[in-house]
Coordinates of C-alpha atoms and ligand atoms in Angstrom, one line a residue:
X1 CA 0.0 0.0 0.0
X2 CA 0.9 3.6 -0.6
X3 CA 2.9 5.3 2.7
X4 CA 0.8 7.4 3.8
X5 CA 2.9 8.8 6.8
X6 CA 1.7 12.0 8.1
X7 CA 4.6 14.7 7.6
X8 CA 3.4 17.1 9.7
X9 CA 2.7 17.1 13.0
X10 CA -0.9 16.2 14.2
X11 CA -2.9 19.1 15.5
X12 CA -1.9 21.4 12.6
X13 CA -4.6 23.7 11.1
X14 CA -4.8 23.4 7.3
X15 CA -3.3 26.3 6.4
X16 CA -0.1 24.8 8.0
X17 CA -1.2 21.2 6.4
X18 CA -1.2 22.9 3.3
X19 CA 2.3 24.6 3.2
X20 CA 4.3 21.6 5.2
X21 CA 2.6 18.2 4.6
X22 CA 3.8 16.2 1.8
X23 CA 7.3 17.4 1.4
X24 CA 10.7 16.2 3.0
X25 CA 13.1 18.5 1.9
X26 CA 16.1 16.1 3.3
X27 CA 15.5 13.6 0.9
X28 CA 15.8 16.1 -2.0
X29 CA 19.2 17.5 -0.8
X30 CA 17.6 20.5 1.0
X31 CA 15.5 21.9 -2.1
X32 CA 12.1 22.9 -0.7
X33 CA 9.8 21.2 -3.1
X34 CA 9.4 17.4 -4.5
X35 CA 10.4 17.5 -7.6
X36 CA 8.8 16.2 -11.0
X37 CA 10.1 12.2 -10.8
X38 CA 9.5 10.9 -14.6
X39 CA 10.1 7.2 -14.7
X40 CA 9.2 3.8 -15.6
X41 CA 11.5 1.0 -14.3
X42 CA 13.3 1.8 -10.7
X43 CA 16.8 -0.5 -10.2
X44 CA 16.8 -2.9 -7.0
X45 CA 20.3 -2.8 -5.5
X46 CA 20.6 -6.7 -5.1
X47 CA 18.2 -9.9 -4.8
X48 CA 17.3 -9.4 -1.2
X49 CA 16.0 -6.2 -2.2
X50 CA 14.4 -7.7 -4.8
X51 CA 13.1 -10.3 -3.2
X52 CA 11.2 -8.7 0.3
X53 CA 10.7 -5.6 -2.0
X54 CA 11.9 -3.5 1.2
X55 CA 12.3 -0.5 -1.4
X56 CA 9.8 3.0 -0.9
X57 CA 9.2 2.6 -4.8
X58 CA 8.9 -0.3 -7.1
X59 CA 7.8 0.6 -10.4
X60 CA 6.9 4.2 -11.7
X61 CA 3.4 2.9 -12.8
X62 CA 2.8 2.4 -8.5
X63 CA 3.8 5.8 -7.7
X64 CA 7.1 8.2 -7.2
X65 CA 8.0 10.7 -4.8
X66 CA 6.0 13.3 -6.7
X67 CA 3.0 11.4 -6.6
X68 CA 3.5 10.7 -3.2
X69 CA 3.9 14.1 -1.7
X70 CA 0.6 14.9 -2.8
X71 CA -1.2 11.9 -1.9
X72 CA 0.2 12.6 1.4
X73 CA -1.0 15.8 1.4
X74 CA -4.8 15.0 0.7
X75 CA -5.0 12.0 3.0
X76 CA -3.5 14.8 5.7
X77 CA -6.4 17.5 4.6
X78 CA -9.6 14.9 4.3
X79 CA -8.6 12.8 7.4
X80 CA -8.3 10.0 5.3
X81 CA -6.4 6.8 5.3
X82 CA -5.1 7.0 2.0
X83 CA -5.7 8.7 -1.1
X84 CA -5.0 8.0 -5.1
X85 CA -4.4 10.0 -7.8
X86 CA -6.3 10.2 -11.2
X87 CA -5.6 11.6 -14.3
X88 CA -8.8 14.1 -14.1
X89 CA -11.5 14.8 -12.0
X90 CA -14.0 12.3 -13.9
X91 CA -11.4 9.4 -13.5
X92 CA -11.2 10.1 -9.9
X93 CA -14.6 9.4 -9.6
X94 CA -14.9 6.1 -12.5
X95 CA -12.0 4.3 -10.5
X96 CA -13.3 4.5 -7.1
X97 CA -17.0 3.6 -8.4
X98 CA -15.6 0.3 -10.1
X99 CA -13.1 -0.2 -7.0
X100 CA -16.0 -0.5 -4.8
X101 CA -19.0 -1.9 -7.0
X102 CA -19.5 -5.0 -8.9
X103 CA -22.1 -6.7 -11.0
X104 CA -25.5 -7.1 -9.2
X105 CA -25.0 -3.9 -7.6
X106 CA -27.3 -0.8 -7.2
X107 CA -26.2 2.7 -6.7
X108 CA -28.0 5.8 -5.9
X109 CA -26.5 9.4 -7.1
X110 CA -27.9 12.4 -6.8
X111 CA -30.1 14.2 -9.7
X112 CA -27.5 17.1 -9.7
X113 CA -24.8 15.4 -10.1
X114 CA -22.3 16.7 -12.9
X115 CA -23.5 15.1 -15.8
X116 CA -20.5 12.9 -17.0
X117 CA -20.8 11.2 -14.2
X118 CA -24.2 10.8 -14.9
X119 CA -22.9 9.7 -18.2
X120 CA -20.3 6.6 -16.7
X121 CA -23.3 5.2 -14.4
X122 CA -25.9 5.3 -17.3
X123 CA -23.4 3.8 -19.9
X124 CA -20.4 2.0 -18.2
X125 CA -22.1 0.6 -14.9
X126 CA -25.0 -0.4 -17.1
X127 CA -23.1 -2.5 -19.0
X128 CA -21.4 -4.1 -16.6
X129 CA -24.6 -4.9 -14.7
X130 CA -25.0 -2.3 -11.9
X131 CA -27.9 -0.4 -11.7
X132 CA -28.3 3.5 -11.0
X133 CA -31.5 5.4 -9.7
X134 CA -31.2 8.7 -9.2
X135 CA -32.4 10.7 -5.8
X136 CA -33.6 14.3 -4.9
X137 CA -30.4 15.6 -3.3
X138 CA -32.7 17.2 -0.7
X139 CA -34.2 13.5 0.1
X140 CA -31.7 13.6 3.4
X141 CA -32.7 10.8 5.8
X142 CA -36.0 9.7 3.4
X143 CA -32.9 7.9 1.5
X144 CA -34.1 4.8 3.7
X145 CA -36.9 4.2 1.2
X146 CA -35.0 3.5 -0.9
X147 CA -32.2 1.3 0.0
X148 CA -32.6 -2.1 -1.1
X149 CA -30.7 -5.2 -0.1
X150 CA -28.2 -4.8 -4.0
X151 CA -27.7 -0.7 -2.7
X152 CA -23.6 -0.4 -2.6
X153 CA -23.0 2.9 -2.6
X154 CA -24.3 6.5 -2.2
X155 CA -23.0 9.1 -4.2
X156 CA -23.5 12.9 -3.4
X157 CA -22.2 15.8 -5.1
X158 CA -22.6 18.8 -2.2
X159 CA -23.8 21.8 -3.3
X160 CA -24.9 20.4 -7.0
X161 CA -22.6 22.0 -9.3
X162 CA -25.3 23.5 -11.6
X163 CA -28.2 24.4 -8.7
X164 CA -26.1 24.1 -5.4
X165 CA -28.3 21.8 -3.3
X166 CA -26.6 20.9 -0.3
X167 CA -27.4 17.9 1.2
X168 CA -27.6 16.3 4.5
X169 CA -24.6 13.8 4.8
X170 CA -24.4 13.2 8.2
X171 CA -28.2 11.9 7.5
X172 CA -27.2 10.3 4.4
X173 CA -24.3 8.4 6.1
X174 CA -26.1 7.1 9.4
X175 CA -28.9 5.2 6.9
X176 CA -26.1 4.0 4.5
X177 CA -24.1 2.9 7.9
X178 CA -27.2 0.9 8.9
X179 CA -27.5 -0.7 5.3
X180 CA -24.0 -1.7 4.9
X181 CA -23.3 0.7 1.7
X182 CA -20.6 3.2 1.1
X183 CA -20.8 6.9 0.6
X184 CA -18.9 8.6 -1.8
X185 CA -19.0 12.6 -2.0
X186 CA -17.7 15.0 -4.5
X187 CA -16.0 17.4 -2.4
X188 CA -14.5 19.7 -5.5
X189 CA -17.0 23.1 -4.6
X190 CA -15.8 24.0 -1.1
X191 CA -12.4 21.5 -1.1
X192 CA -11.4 20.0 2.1
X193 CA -10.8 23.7 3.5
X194 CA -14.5 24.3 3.5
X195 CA -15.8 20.9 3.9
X196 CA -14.7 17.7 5.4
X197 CA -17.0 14.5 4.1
X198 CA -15.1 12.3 5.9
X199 CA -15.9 13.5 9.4
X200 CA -19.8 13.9 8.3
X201 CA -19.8 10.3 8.1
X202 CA -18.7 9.4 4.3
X203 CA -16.4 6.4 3.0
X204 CA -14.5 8.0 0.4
X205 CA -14.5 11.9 -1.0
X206 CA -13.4 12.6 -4.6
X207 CA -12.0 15.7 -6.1
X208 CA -11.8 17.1 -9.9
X209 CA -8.6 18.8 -8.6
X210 CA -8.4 20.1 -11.9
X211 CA -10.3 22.9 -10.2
X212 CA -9.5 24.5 -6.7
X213 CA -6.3 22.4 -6.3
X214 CA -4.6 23.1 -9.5
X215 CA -6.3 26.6 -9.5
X216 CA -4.1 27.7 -12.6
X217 CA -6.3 26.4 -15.3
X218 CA -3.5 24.7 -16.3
X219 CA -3.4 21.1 -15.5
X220 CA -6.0 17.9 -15.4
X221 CA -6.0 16.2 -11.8
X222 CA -8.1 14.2 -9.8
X223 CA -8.4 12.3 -6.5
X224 CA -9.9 10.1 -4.0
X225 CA -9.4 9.3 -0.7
X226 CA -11.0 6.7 2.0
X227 CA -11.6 6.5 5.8
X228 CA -10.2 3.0 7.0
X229 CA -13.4 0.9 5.8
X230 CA -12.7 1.4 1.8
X231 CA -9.2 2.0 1.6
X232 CA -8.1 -1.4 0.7
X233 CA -10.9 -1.6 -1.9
X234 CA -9.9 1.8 -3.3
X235 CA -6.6 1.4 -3.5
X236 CA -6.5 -2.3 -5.0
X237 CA -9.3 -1.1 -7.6
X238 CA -6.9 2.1 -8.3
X239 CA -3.8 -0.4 -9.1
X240 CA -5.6 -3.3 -10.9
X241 CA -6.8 -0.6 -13.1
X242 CA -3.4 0.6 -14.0
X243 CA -4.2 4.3 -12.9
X244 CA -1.7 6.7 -13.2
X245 CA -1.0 10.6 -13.5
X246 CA 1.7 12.3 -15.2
X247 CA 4.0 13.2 -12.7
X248 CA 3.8 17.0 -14.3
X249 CA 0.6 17.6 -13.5
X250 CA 1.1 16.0 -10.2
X251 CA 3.4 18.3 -9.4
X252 CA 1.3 21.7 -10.8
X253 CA -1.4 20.3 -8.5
X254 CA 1.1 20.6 -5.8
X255 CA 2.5 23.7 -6.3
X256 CA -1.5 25.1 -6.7
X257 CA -2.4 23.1 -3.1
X258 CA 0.3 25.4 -1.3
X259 CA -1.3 28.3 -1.9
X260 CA -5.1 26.8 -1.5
X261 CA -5.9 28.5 1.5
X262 CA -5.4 31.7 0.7
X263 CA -6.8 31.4 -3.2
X264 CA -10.1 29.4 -1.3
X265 CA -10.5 32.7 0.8
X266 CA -10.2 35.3 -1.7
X267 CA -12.2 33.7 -4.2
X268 CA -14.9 33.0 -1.4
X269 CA -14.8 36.8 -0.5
X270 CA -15.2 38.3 -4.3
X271 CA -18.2 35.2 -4.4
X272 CA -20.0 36.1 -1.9
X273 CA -19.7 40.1 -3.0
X274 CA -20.6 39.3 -6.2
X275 CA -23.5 36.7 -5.2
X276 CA -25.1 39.9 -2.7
X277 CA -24.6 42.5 -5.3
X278 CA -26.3 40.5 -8.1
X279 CA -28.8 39.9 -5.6
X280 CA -29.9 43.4 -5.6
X281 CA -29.6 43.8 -9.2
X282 CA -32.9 44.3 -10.7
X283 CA -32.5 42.3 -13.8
X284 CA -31.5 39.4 -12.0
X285 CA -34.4 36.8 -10.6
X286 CA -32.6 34.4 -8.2
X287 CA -29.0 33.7 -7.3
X288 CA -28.5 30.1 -6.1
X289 CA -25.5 30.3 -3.5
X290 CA -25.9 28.7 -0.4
X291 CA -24.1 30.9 1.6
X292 CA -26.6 33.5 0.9
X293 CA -29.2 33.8 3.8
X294 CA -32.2 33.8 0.6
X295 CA -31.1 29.9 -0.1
X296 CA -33.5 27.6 0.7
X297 CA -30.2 24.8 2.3
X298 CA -28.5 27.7 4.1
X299 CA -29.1 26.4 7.6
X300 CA -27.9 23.2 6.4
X301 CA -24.8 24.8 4.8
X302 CA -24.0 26.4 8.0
X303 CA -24.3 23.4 9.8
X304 CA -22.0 21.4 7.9
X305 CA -19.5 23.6 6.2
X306 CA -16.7 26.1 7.4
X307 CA -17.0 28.6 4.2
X308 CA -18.2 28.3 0.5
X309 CA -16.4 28.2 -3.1
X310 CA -16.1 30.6 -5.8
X311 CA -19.2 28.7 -8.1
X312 CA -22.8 29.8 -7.9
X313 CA -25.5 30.3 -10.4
X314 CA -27.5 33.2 -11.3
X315 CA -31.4 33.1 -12.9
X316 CA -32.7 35.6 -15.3
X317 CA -35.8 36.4 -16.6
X318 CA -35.8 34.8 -19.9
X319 CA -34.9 36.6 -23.2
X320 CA -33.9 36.3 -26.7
X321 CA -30.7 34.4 -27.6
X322 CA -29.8 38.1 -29.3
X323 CA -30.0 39.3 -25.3
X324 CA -27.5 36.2 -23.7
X325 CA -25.3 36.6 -27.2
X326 CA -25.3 39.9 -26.3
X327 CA -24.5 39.9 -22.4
X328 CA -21.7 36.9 -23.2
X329 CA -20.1 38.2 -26.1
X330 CA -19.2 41.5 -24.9
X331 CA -17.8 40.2 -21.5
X332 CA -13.8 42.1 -20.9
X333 CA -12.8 39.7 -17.8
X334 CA -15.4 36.9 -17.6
X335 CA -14.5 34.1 -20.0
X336 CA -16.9 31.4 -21.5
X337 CA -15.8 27.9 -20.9
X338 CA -16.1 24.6 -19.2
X339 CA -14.3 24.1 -15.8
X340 CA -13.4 26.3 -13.1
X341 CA -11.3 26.8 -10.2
X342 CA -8.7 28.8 -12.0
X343 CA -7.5 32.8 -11.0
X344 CA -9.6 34.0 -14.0
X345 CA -13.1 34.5 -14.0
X346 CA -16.1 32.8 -16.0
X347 CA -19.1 33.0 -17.0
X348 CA -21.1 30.1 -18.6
X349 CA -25.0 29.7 -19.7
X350 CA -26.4 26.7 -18.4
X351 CA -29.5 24.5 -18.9
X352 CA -30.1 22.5 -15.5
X353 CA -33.1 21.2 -17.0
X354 CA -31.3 19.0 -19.1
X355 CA -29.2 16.9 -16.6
X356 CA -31.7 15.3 -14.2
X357 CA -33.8 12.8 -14.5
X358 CA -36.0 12.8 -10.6
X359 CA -36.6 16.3 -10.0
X360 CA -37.5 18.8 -12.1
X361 CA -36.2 22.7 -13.0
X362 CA -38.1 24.8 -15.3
X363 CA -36.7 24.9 -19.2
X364 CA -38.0 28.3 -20.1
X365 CA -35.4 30.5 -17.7
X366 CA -32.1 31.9 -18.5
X367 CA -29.4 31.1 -16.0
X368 CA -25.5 31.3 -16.0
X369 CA -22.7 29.6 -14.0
X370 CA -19.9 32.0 -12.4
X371 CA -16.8 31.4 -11.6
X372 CA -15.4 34.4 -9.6
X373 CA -11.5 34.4 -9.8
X374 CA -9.0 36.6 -8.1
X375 CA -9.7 39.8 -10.5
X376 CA -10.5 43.1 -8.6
X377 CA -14.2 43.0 -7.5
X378 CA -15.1 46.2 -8.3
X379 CA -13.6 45.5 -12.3
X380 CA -15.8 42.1 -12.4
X381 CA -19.0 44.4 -11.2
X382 CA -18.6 46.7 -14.0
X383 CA -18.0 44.1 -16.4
X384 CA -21.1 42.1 -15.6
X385 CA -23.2 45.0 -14.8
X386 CA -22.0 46.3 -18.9
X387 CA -23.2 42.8 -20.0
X388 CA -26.8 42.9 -18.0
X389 CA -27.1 46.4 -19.5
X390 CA -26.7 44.9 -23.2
X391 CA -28.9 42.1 -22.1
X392 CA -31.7 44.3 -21.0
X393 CA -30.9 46.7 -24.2
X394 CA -31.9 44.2 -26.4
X395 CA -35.8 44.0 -25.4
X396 CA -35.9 47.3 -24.0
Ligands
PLP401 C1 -18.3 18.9 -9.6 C2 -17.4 18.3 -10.6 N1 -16.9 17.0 -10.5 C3 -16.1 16.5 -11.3 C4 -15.7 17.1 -12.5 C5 -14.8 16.4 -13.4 O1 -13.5 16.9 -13.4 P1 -12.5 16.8 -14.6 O2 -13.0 17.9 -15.6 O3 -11.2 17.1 -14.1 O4 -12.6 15.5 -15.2 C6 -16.1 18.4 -12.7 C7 -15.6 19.2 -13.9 O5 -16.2 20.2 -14.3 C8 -17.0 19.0 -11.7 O6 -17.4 20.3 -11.9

């Protein structure tokens, strides 16, 4: 198994986590970081070595220093026992479903769940024989209806990355206890600063770190880590299925998880200014962050997590394609695209309606997801309140 010694000292807060776990600068003559370790075949010394295969590293498919450090790191932050790395976000989440599930199998996700992992359960597990039903991610406790004797696992995305329903874990987690199945949660939103699944009572936590731990839009990442019970499981599944990230991006993810603290609270602060002043903004229906006292989860949100991402979703009164073309074209600082979790900020239309299945969301409203980056608030403002002007210029 993977060492998954804890560098730094129990007790630490994660702002110290972040900055010291995960790196031995000793064994890298002094330099502060883990270098980039690039390799296939490592050299055993002599047969005895060999032999009881005493060695930290055996084969650069297994792992490397690089890889390592950072699974260190995230086991240290989630409170896990172990944690494996994954070439995106999406493959995070596809290993640790097949390392836990097999044929026969039912699985419930939620009905916000980001859709290509809608995609795998529909297609993939299908195939192979395990069944997905989908759940209101407000269902909390009323899960228990529908557990059935085949239910394996329980995944939850918290807050939905479209609509940002939080839901109850600790709720979740007691009836999935009682049932014998395993919770997995997709922790990406509010990373482990913000949110610990772990301690709420899940098995394992997954992470697209291609978004708040890279935070540089510059690399593809992903993770997962378990609590005692599903460690074995997830970390034979992760090696049977010969998963492995380039040690490059391993090491961007790194460099991005030094700073995560800080980038977490800045991009929480310009959010959350952002998500109040929108509020107010007369073209603008609904804003779904749960942060905001107006959400319908907020108590639950402040229950369970210690401060909220840089993602939320704004509703509009519907318009002409000519209005949103207009708005989204003309945007200086917000870019369009897929993703998030970079310094830069975006701004993407979105069609919730589209990606559930259980619960429904109205098809005739215009809505957008934001990403809030590090830019100066008060430049983001006047660039989205330009773009609402265009918008509302267009019908009059
Ligand atoms: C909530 C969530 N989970 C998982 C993923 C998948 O991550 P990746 O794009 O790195 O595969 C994404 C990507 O947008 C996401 O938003």
């Amino acid at each position: 198994m993977s060492d998954t010694t804890r560098d730094a000292k129990p007790g630490y807060a994660t702002e110290t986590i972040l900055t010291h776990s995960g790196r031995r600068p000793p064994d890298q003559f002094g330099f502060v970081n883990t270098p980039v370790y690039r390799g296939s075949t490592v050299l055993f010394e002599s047969l005895d070595a060999i032999e009881n295969q005493t060695a930290p590293y055996g084969y650069g498919r297994v792992g490397n220093p690089t890889s390592r450090s950072v699974e260190t790191l995230i086991s240290e932050l989630e409170g896990a026992e172990g944690t494996v790395l994954a070439p995106s976000g999406l493959a995070a989440i596809t290993t640790a479903m097949l390392a836990v599930l097999s044929t026969g199998d039912d699985v419930l996700v939620t009905d916000t769940v980001y859709d290509p992992t809608r995609r795998f359960c529909d297609g993939l597990l299908a195939r192979m024989g395990i069944t997905t039903r989908y759940y209101d991610p407000r269902i909390g406790a009323g899960i228990e209806e529908l557990m059935t004797d085949k239910t394996r696992l329980i995944f939850c995305e918290s807050p939905g990355s479209l609509t940002f329903e939080i839901q109850d874990l600790p709720a979740i987690s007691e009836v999935a206890k009682r049932h014998g199945a395993l919770v997995m949660v997709d922790n990406s939103w509010a990373s482990p600063l913000f949110y610990r699944p772990l301690a709420l009572g899940a098995d394992i936590v997954v992470h697209a770190g291609t978004k708040m731990f890279v935070g540089h839009s510059d690399a593809m990442f992903g993770t997962a880590s378990a609590n005692a019970a599903a460690w074995k499981q997830l970390y034979d599944g992760h090696r049977q299925q010969g998963m492995f990230t380039s040690p490059d991006d391993v090491f961007l993810a790194a460099r991005g998880l030094r700073t995560l603290a800080i980038r977490m609270k800045e991009h929480q602060a310009r959010a959350l200014e952002l998500a109040r002043w929108l509020e107010q903004h007369p073209l603008v229906e609904q804003v779904l962050h749960p942060a905001l006292e107006s959400h319908p989860d907020n108590a639950l949100f402040k229950r369970d997590f210690s401060g909220s991402g840089s993602l939320f979703s704004i509703v509009l009164e519907n318009r002409p394609r000519a209005a949103v073309a207009a708005l989204v074209d003309g945007l200086e600082l917000f870019g369009m695209g897929y993703s998030w979790g970079g310094y830069e900020s975006l701004f993407l239309p979105i069609r919730p309606h589209r990606a559930r299945t259980v619960t429904s969301w109205p098809e005739d409203v215009c809505m957008f997801r934001i990403h809030v980056g590090l830019e100066d608030i008060e430049d983001l403002k006047a660039d989205l309140s330009a773009g609402l002007d265009r918008y509302a210029a267009i019908t009059g």
